Coordinates of C-alpha atoms and ligand atoms in Angstrom, one line a residue:
M1 CA 0.0 -0.1 -0.3
T2 CA 1.2 3.4 -1.1
S3 CA 1.4 6.2 2.0
P4 CA -0.7 9.3 1.4
W5 CA 0.7 12.1 -0.9
W6 CA 1.3 14.3 2.6
V7 CA 3.6 11.7 4.7
D8 CA 6.9 13.0 2.6
A9 CA 5.4 16.2 0.9
V10 CA 7.8 19.2 0.9
T11 CA 5.2 22.0 1.1
Y12 CA 6.0 25.5 0.3
Q13 CA 4.6 28.5 2.0
V14 CA 3.3 31.0 0.1
Y15 CA 2.9 34.3 2.0
I16 CA 0.4 36.0 -0.7
R17 CA 0.6 39.4 0.0
S18 CA 4.4 39.6 -0.6
F19 CA 4.4 36.5 -3.3
C20 CA 3.8 38.0 -6.8
D21 CA 1.6 41.1 -7.3
G22 CA -0.8 40.4 -10.6
S23 CA -2.8 43.6 -10.5
G24 CA 0.0 45.9 -9.8
D25 CA -1.4 47.3 -6.6
G26 CA 1.9 46.2 -4.5
V27 CA 0.4 43.9 -2.5
G28 CA 0.5 39.9 -3.9
D29 CA -2.3 38.2 -5.1
L30 CA -3.8 35.1 -6.4
A31 CA -3.2 36.1 -10.0
G32 CA 0.3 36.4 -8.9
I33 CA 0.7 33.1 -7.4
R34 CA -0.9 31.6 -10.7
S35 CA 1.6 33.2 -13.0
K36 CA 4.4 31.3 -10.8
L37 CA 2.8 27.8 -10.7
P38 CA 5.5 26.6 -13.3
Y39 CA 8.4 28.0 -11.3
L40 CA 7.1 25.8 -8.2
A41 CA 6.6 22.6 -10.2
D42 CA 9.8 23.2 -11.6
L43 CA 11.7 23.8 -8.0
G44 CA 10.5 20.6 -7.3
V45 CA 7.9 21.2 -4.6
D46 CA 5.0 18.5 -3.7
A47 CA 2.3 21.3 -2.3
V48 CA 1.9 25.2 -1.9
W49 CA 0.2 26.1 1.4
I50 CA -1.2 30.2 0.7
T51 CA -2.0 32.0 3.6
P52 CA -5.4 33.5 4.0
F53 CA -6.7 35.2 0.6
Y54 CA -10.6 35.6 2.3
R55 CA -12.2 39.0 2.6
S56 CA -10.3 40.9 5.4
P57 CA -10.2 44.5 6.5
M58 CA -6.5 43.3 6.9
A59 CA -5.8 44.2 10.7
D60 CA -3.5 41.4 10.6
H61 CA -3.0 41.1 7.0
G62 CA -5.4 38.2 6.1
Y63 CA -5.7 36.6 9.5
D64 CA -8.5 38.9 10.7
V65 CA -11.2 37.1 8.5
A66 CA -14.8 39.0 7.5
D67 CA -16.0 36.2 5.2
Y68 CA -14.4 32.7 4.9
Y69 CA -16.9 32.0 1.6
D70 CA -15.1 34.8 -0.1
V71 CA -11.7 35.8 -2.0
D72 CA -10.7 39.8 -0.8
P73 CA -11.0 42.0 -3.7
V74 CA -7.1 42.7 -3.2
F75 CA -6.4 39.0 -3.8
G76 CA -8.5 38.2 -6.4
S77 CA -12.1 35.9 -6.8
L78 CA -13.2 32.8 -6.3
A79 CA -13.3 32.3 -10.2
E80 CA -9.3 33.3 -10.0
F81 CA -8.9 30.8 -7.2
D82 CA -10.6 27.8 -8.8
Q83 CA -8.3 28.9 -11.8
L84 CA -5.3 28.5 -9.6
L85 CA -6.5 25.2 -8.3
A86 CA -7.1 23.5 -11.6
E87 CA -3.8 24.8 -12.9
A88 CA -1.8 23.7 -10.1
H89 CA -3.4 20.0 -10.3
A90 CA -2.4 19.9 -14.0
L91 CA 1.3 20.8 -12.8
G92 CA 1.1 18.3 -10.0
L93 CA 1.0 20.5 -6.9
K94 CA -1.1 20.1 -4.2
V95 CA -3.0 23.4 -2.7
I96 CA -3.5 23.7 1.2
V97 CA -5.4 26.7 2.4
D98 CA -5.1 28.3 5.6
V99 CA -8.2 28.6 7.8
V100 CA -8.4 30.6 10.9
P101 CA -10.7 29.1 13.5
N102 CA -9.5 30.7 16.7
H103 CA -11.1 34.0 15.7
T104 CA -12.8 36.3 13.0
S105 CA -12.4 39.5 12.1
D106 CA -14.4 42.2 13.9
Q107 CA -16.2 42.9 10.5
H108 CA -17.3 39.1 10.6
M109 CA -20.8 39.3 10.3
W110 CA -21.5 37.5 13.3
F111 CA -19.3 39.8 15.6
T112 CA -21.0 43.1 13.9
E113 CA -24.1 41.5 15.1
A114 CA -22.8 40.5 18.3
L115 CA -21.4 43.9 19.1
A116 CA -25.1 45.7 17.7
D117 CA -27.5 43.2 20.5
P118 CA -26.1 42.4 23.6
D119 CA -29.2 39.8 23.6
S120 CA -28.1 38.4 20.1
P121 CA -27.6 34.6 19.6
A122 CA -24.1 36.3 18.0
R123 CA -23.1 37.4 21.1
T124 CA -22.8 33.6 22.9
R125 CA -20.3 32.7 19.3
Y126 CA -17.7 35.2 21.3
L127 CA -16.2 35.1 24.9
F128 CA -17.9 38.4 26.4
R129 CA -17.4 38.8 30.1
D130 CA -18.7 41.2 32.7
P131 CA -15.5 43.3 33.9
A132 CA -13.6 42.6 37.3
P133 CA -14.7 44.0 40.3
D134 CA -12.4 47.3 39.8
G135 CA -13.9 47.8 36.3
G136 CA -10.8 46.5 34.5
P137 CA -10.7 43.3 32.3
P138 CA -11.9 40.2 33.4
N139 CA -8.5 38.4 34.0
N140 CA -4.9 39.4 33.5
W141 CA -4.3 37.6 30.1
T142 CA -2.3 39.6 27.7
S143 CA -2.4 39.4 23.9
V144 CA 0.1 37.5 22.0
F145 CA 0.9 40.7 20.1
G146 CA 1.2 42.4 23.7
G147 CA -1.4 44.3 25.2
P148 CA -4.2 43.3 27.3
A149 CA -6.4 40.5 25.4
W150 CA -9.5 42.3 26.4
T151 CA -11.1 45.1 25.0
L152 CA -14.1 47.1 26.6
D153 CA -17.6 46.9 24.5
K154 CA -18.6 50.2 25.8
A155 CA -22.3 49.9 24.7
S156 CA -22.3 47.1 26.9
G157 CA -19.8 47.7 29.2
Q158 CA -18.9 44.1 28.8
Y159 CA -15.1 42.7 27.7
Y160 CA -14.4 40.5 24.6
L161 CA -11.5 38.2 24.3
H162 CA -8.9 38.7 21.5
L163 CA -5.9 36.3 21.8
F164 CA -4.3 38.2 19.2
T165 CA -5.5 42.0 18.1
P166 CA -8.7 43.5 19.1
E167 CA -9.7 43.3 15.5
Q168 CA -9.4 39.4 16.0
P169 CA -12.2 38.6 18.3
D170 CA -12.0 35.1 19.6
L171 CA -15.0 32.4 19.1
N172 CA -16.5 30.8 21.8
W173 CA -15.6 26.7 20.7
R174 CA -18.4 25.8 23.4
N175 CA -21.1 27.1 21.1
P176 CA -22.3 24.3 19.0
E177 CA -23.3 26.8 16.0
V178 CA -19.4 27.9 15.9
H179 CA -19.0 23.9 15.0
E180 CA -21.8 23.6 12.4
E181 CA -20.6 27.0 10.9
W182 CA -16.8 25.4 10.7
E183 CA -18.0 22.6 9.1
R184 CA -19.7 24.5 6.5
I185 CA -16.4 26.4 5.8
L186 CA -14.4 23.2 5.4
R187 CA -16.5 21.9 3.3
F188 CA -17.2 24.8 1.2
W189 CA -13.4 24.7 0.1
L190 CA -12.9 20.8 0.0
D191 CA -16.0 20.7 -2.6
R192 CA -13.9 23.3 -4.9
G193 CA -11.1 20.9 -4.6
V194 CA -8.6 21.8 -2.0
D195 CA -6.0 18.9 -0.9
G196 CA -6.3 20.3 2.8
F197 CA -5.9 22.8 5.2
R198 CA -3.3 24.5 7.3
I199 CA -5.1 25.5 10.8
D200 CA -4.2 28.9 12.3
V201 CA -3.4 28.5 16.1
A202 CA -4.7 25.0 16.4
H203 CA -4.2 24.8 19.9
G204 CA -5.9 27.7 20.8
L205 CA -9.8 27.3 20.0
Y206 CA -10.5 26.3 23.8
K207 CA -9.4 28.4 26.7
H208 CA -9.4 27.3 30.5
P209 CA -13.2 26.7 30.9
D210 CA -13.0 29.5 34.2
L211 CA -11.1 31.7 32.3
S212 CA -8.9 32.0 35.5
D213 CA -5.7 34.6 35.8
N214 CA -2.5 33.0 34.2
P215 CA 0.5 32.5 36.7
D216 CA 2.7 34.6 34.3
A217 CA 1.4 37.7 33.2
G218 CA 3.6 40.0 31.4
G219 CA 6.9 39.6 29.8
S220 CA 8.1 38.4 26.2
T221 CA 9.2 35.4 24.9
I222 CA 11.9 35.3 21.9
V223 CA 10.8 32.5 19.3
A224 CA 13.1 32.0 16.7
G225 CA 14.8 35.6 16.6
T226 CA 11.3 37.6 16.8
E227 CA 9.6 38.7 19.9
Y228 CA 6.3 37.8 21.1
S229 CA 4.4 38.3 24.9
S230 CA 5.1 35.8 27.1
S231 CA 1.2 34.8 26.9
I232 CA 2.0 33.1 23.8
V233 CA 2.5 30.1 26.1
S234 CA 0.8 30.9 29.1
P235 CA -1.3 27.7 30.4
H236 CA -4.8 28.7 30.4
M237 CA -4.8 30.0 27.1
W238 CA -4.0 27.0 25.0
D239 CA -3.9 23.4 24.5
R240 CA -7.1 22.5 26.4
P241 CA -8.1 19.2 25.9
E242 CA -11.5 19.6 24.3
V243 CA -10.1 21.0 21.0
Q244 CA -8.7 17.6 19.6
E245 CA -12.4 16.5 19.6
V246 CA -12.7 19.1 17.2
F247 CA -10.0 17.7 14.8
R248 CA -11.4 14.3 15.1
R249 CA -14.7 15.8 13.9
W250 CA -12.9 17.3 11.0
R251 CA -10.3 14.1 10.3
T252 CA -14.0 12.0 9.4
I253 CA -15.1 15.2 7.2
C254 CA -11.7 15.2 5.4
A255 CA -12.0 11.2 5.0
E256 CA -15.1 11.7 3.3
Y257 CA -13.4 13.1 0.3
D258 CA -11.3 11.5 -2.4
G259 CA -7.6 12.1 -2.6
D260 CA -6.0 11.7 0.8
R261 CA -7.1 15.8 1.9
A262 CA -4.9 16.4 4.7
M263 CA -4.6 19.1 7.6
V264 CA -1.7 20.3 9.4
G265 CA -2.2 22.0 12.5
E266 CA -0.1 25.3 13.9
V267 CA 0.4 23.8 17.3
F268 CA 2.5 26.1 19.1
L269 CA 3.7 24.0 22.1
F270 CA 7.0 23.6 23.4
D271 CA 6.5 20.2 25.5
I272 CA 7.1 17.4 22.5
D273 CA 4.4 15.2 24.4
R274 CA 1.6 17.4 23.8
L275 CA 2.6 18.9 20.7
V276 CA 2.8 14.9 19.0
S277 CA -0.7 14.4 20.9
Y278 CA -2.3 16.5 18.2
A279 CA -0.9 14.0 15.4
R280 CA -2.1 11.0 16.5
P281 CA -3.4 9.0 13.8
D282 CA -7.0 10.1 14.6
V283 CA -6.3 13.7 15.0
L284 CA -4.7 16.1 12.6
H285 CA -2.7 14.6 10.1
M286 CA 0.5 16.8 10.8
A287 CA 1.0 19.0 13.2
F288 CA 3.7 21.7 13.0
N289 CA 7.3 20.8 14.5
F290 CA 8.9 23.8 15.4
M291 CA 11.8 22.5 17.1
L292 CA 14.6 22.8 14.7
M293 CA 13.1 26.2 14.3
G294 CA 13.8 26.9 17.9
S295 CA 17.1 25.3 18.2
R296 CA 20.5 26.6 17.9
Y297 CA 22.8 26.1 14.6
D298 CA 24.1 23.0 16.3
A299 CA 24.6 19.4 15.0
D300 CA 24.8 18.0 18.6
E301 CA 21.7 20.1 19.5
W302 CA 19.9 18.5 16.0
Q303 CA 21.1 15.5 16.3
R304 CA 19.2 15.2 20.2
V305 CA 16.1 17.3 18.2
I306 CA 15.3 15.2 15.4
T307 CA 15.8 12.0 17.5
L308 CA 13.2 13.3 20.0
A309 CA 11.1 14.6 17.3
L310 CA 10.9 11.3 15.7
D311 CA 10.4 9.1 18.5
K312 CA 8.1 10.8 19.9
H313 CA 6.0 11.0 16.9
R314 CA 6.3 7.2 16.3
E315 CA 5.2 6.3 19.8
V316 CA 2.1 8.1 19.0
G317 CA 1.4 6.3 15.7
A318 CA 1.9 9.7 14.0
Q319 CA 2.2 8.8 10.3
T320 CA 4.8 11.7 9.9
C321 CA 6.8 14.4 11.3
T322 CA 6.9 17.7 10.1
W323 CA 10.1 19.9 9.7
V324 CA 10.0 23.8 9.8
L325 CA 13.0 26.3 9.8
S326 CA 11.3 29.3 8.7
S327 CA 8.1 31.3 8.3
H328 CA 6.3 34.6 7.7
D329 CA 6.2 34.9 11.6
V330 CA 9.7 34.4 12.5
S331 CA 13.1 35.7 11.7
R332 CA 14.5 33.6 8.7
H333 CA 17.0 31.1 9.3
T334 CA 19.7 32.7 7.4
T335 CA 19.4 35.8 9.4
R336 CA 19.4 33.8 12.5
Y337 CA 22.1 31.8 11.6
G338 CA 24.3 34.8 11.3
G339 CA 23.0 36.6 7.9
D340 CA 25.1 37.3 4.7
E341 CA 27.4 34.9 3.6
A342 CA 28.1 33.0 7.1
G343 CA 24.1 32.7 7.5
R344 CA 23.6 31.2 4.2
R345 CA 26.4 29.1 4.0
R346 CA 24.9 27.6 7.7
A347 CA 21.2 27.7 6.0
G348 CA 22.2 25.6 3.0
A349 CA 23.7 23.0 5.5
A350 CA 20.4 23.2 7.5
T351 CA 18.4 22.9 4.6
L352 CA 20.2 20.0 2.9
T353 CA 20.1 18.0 6.2
V354 CA 16.3 18.7 6.9
L355 CA 15.3 17.9 3.2
A356 CA 17.3 14.8 4.0
L357 CA 14.7 13.5 7.0
P358 CA 11.9 11.2 6.8
G359 CA 9.0 13.3 6.8
A360 CA 7.3 16.7 5.6
P361 CA 9.5 19.7 5.4
Y362 CA 8.3 22.9 4.9
V363 CA 9.6 26.0 2.7
Y364 CA 9.0 29.4 3.3
Q365 CA 9.0 31.4 0.1
G366 CA 12.3 33.1 -0.6
E367 CA 14.5 30.9 1.3
E368 CA 15.3 28.6 -2.0
L369 CA 16.7 32.1 -3.0
G370 CA 18.9 32.7 0.1
L371 CA 16.8 36.1 1.3
Q372 CA 17.5 37.2 5.0
D373 CA 15.6 39.7 6.7
V374 CA 15.1 42.8 5.5
N375 CA 15.6 45.6 7.8
V376 CA 12.6 47.7 7.1
P377 CA 12.6 51.4 8.3
P378 CA 10.2 52.0 11.2
E379 CA 8.0 54.5 9.1
Q380 CA 7.4 51.6 6.8
R381 CA 6.5 49.0 9.3
Q382 CA 3.2 47.5 8.8
D383 CA 3.0 44.9 11.8
P384 CA 0.3 45.4 14.2
I385 CA 2.9 43.7 16.7
W386 CA 5.0 46.8 16.0
E387 CA 1.9 49.3 16.4
R388 CA 0.5 47.5 19.3
S389 CA 3.7 47.6 21.2
G390 CA 4.1 51.3 21.0
H391 CA 6.9 51.1 18.6
T392 CA 8.6 49.1 21.2
V393 CA 8.7 45.7 19.4
T394 CA 10.1 45.1 15.9
G395 CA 7.6 42.9 14.3
R396 CA 7.5 40.2 11.6
D397 CA 8.0 42.6 8.7
G398 CA 11.8 41.8 8.3
C399 CA 10.6 38.3 7.1
R400 CA 7.9 39.3 5.0
S401 CA 9.4 41.2 2.1
P402 CA 8.5 40.9 -1.3
I403 CA 10.1 38.3 -3.6
P404 CA 12.4 39.9 -6.0
W405 CA 11.8 37.7 -9.4
T406 CA 13.9 39.5 -11.7
A407 CA 16.8 42.0 -11.6
E408 CA 14.7 45.2 -12.6
P409 CA 14.0 47.9 -10.1
P410 CA 11.5 48.8 -9.1
G411 CA 9.3 46.4 -9.0
F412 CA 11.8 43.3 -9.8
G413 CA 9.2 41.4 -11.4
F414 CA 7.1 41.5 -8.4
T415 CA 4.7 44.2 -9.0
Q416 CA 4.1 47.0 -11.2
G417 CA 2.9 49.3 -8.6
S418 CA 4.5 50.0 -5.1
P419 CA 5.4 47.5 -3.2
W420 CA 3.8 47.1 0.3
L421 CA 7.2 46.2 2.2
P422 CA 10.5 47.2 1.1
F423 CA 12.9 44.7 -1.1
S424 CA 16.1 43.4 0.0
P425 CA 18.8 45.7 -0.8
D426 CA 20.2 43.1 -2.9
A427 CA 17.2 42.7 -5.0
D428 CA 19.2 43.0 -8.1
T429 CA 21.2 40.2 -7.7
R430 CA 19.6 38.0 -5.2
N431 CA 16.3 37.2 -7.5
A432 CA 14.7 34.2 -9.3
V433 CA 15.9 35.2 -13.0
T434 CA 19.4 35.7 -12.2
E435 CA 19.8 32.8 -9.7
A436 CA 18.1 30.8 -12.4
A437 CA 21.0 31.5 -14.5
D438 CA 23.6 30.7 -11.9
E439 CA 24.3 27.1 -11.1
T440 CA 26.3 28.3 -8.0
S441 CA 22.9 30.0 -6.8
T442 CA 20.6 29.2 -4.1
L443 CA 17.9 28.7 -6.0
S444 CA 20.1 26.1 -8.2
F445 CA 21.1 24.6 -4.9
Y446 CA 17.4 23.9 -3.8
R447 CA 16.2 22.5 -7.0
A448 CA 19.1 19.9 -7.1
A449 CA 18.5 19.0 -3.5
L450 CA 14.7 18.7 -4.0
R451 CA 15.1 16.7 -7.3
Q452 CA 17.7 14.5 -5.7
R453 CA 15.3 13.9 -2.3
R454 CA 12.5 12.8 -4.7
E455 CA 14.8 10.6 -6.7
H456 CA 17.3 8.9 -3.8
L457 CA 15.7 9.4 -0.2
R458 CA 13.8 6.9 1.3
G459 CA 13.0 4.7 4.2
A460 CA 13.9 4.9 8.2
L461 CA 16.7 7.4 9.5
E462 CA 19.8 5.2 11.2
W463 CA 22.0 7.6 12.6
L464 CA 26.0 6.7 12.3
E465 CA 28.9 7.6 14.5
S466 CA 30.2 11.5 13.9
P467 CA 32.5 13.6 16.0
T468 CA 31.1 16.3 18.3
G469 CA 30.1 19.3 16.1
A470 CA 28.7 17.1 13.1
L471 CA 26.0 14.5 12.6
A472 CA 25.9 11.7 9.9
F473 CA 22.7 9.1 9.1
R474 CA 21.7 6.9 6.6
R475 CA 18.8 6.7 4.8
G476 CA 18.4 3.7 2.2
R477 CA 21.8 4.1 0.3
V478 CA 22.4 8.2 0.9
T479 CA 24.2 9.1 3.8
C480 CA 23.5 12.5 5.0
G481 CA 26.5 14.3 6.9
M482 CA 26.3 17.9 8.4
N483 CA 29.2 19.7 10.3
T484 CA 28.4 23.1 12.2
S485 CA 31.7 23.1 13.8
T486 CA 34.5 25.7 12.9
T487 CA 37.0 22.9 12.0
G488 CA 36.8 20.6 8.9
L489 CA 35.1 16.9 10.3
V490 CA 35.3 13.7 9.1
V491 CA 32.1 11.3 8.8
D492 CA 32.6 7.4 7.8
V493 CA 31.0 6.4 4.6
E494 CA 30.4 3.4 2.6
P495 CA 33.3 2.3 0.5
G496 CA 33.0 3.3 -2.7
S497 CA 30.4 6.0 -2.3
R498 CA 30.2 9.6 -4.1
V499 CA 29.0 13.1 -3.2
L500 CA 25.7 13.5 -4.6
L501 CA 25.1 17.4 -3.5
A502 CA 26.8 19.2 -1.1
S503 CA 25.9 22.5 0.5
G504 CA 29.0 24.3 -0.2
P505 CA 32.3 23.5 -1.7
G506 CA 35.0 20.9 -0.3
A507 CA 32.9 18.1 0.7
V508 CA 34.9 15.2 -0.7
V509 CA 34.6 11.3 -0.1
T510 CA 38.1 9.7 0.2
G511 CA 37.7 6.2 0.6
A512 CA 35.3 5.5 3.4
W513 CA 35.6 9.0 4.7
L514 CA 33.1 12.2 4.0
R515 CA 35.6 15.1 4.8
L516 CA 33.1 18.0 5.5
P517 CA 34.2 21.8 5.7
P518 CA 32.8 24.1 8.5
D519 CA 29.3 24.7 8.0
T520 CA 28.7 22.4 5.3
A521 CA 26.4 19.3 4.9
A522 CA 26.6 17.0 1.9
W523 CA 24.9 13.9 0.7
V524 CA 26.7 10.5 -0.2
I525 CA 25.6 8.0 -2.2
S526 CA 26.8 4.8 -2.4
E527 CA 28.4 3.6 -5.8
E528 CA 26.3 0.6 -6.7
S529 CA 22.8 2.5 -6.7
A530 CA 24.1 6.0 -8.3
Ligands
NOJ601 C1 -0.3 32.8 13.4 C2 -0.2 33.0 11.8 O1 0.7 32.4 11.3 C3 0.0 34.5 12.3 O2 0.6 35.2 10.8 C4 -0.6 35.2 12.7 O3 -0.9 36.5 13.1 C5 -1.8 34.6 14.2 N1 -1.9 33.5 14.0 C6 -3.1 35.1 14.5 O4 -3.8 34.6 13.5

């Protein structure tokens, strides 16, 4: 029996606003994505996850949805989406859409009704509460984006809960109407033919039933180089046991459809046992595993983390394990690893290692071009985190700079208009056209890695002996070695092997040794299968 497609798929994350602009308004859209589908197919990814494109006032750039059944005019139309889906499928690409069930926009019909009439049924679809005895918010929860998690509805004198911005009121998942509506939303997109869903804030839908105070109010937490309020891990706001029932139900809905429709949950939990509980075979198909994203660039730490992740997923019977290094919410791994040439060299080693692992890697747009965070000037910053923090927290704009497709300023093939965020200063040399013509570019490296992965990487992972500062494992006939140290290191390989692909120059096999220069990874294949 063959495995479902998602078990070892490489999924490319399209952050739609910054991917490609077909309309000329400076913001990426569905037409832009359509025009780049051949690029994605050629790159060699299996699936594309598109961040929210539904009707939205854009308080959180689309993660505040006013109508889950329509496309925002900034991004296109339903007809455009249908075309995109058909064309992606014709190219052999799966398409995953991003759903946001934790909260709606404050412009969603339900919320406007809830505000207009405190006695309306719509009110019970959100979390309105009376003030605390001192007249302040009902509890001490802070929003993940800073500031209180409650906003006063002056007309009624009650507060409503929002784990993110006040324009993103949290839904009350203890109300069955919310479940019914969400099943309709899922079916709407499944009927259109999507291959699955990325579920935003999947572990957040239910809050502690008493909405009791968090023990740890205040402070901040750095997640992969990006600052969030420490409420991102506060115990009473996340990971209630009730939430998995929702996904069990959704899984049966997905199973009613042909083609192995799949869900991947954004489950932001540091506790690996809690994380994998969402990836059990009757819950979500996949849960984002952010463990490598949260790790230092260090082969010894990586070996521990990879072993733990694989073991824990296996223990619960999960069908796959995901791997993530970057996203639209955190600093790019090129930047986290030091930036510029050193950061890129390390990012290459990290990427080659991740692409050799068993499971389902996620690639964030632009990492295949070697993009790093852009230092966005304060007056051009757009992230609500920047505004809400009173301009003290930089936010996520740096990792969201538009993709430079060509070497031609001012639009670099991204737009005919004025881009919503600035390009990287090196866009004239680091862009898709220039890199496609250069066989030593990051883009050529990703293409080769994705092609070789499809062709050669199979089977379970077996760790091999390696010196401190390096890791080495075998899958089938391929050995992957990674050296994160500052000196050259050697790992054992089968005699008669050759280098299939390396992240940088100087990786050589001599006899039964693979010599890896500092900050380099390589894939080696034994001769008989080459
Ligand atoms: C997680 C998304 O990835 C992020 O971009 C968004 O701001 C929050 N969820 C709120 O929806």
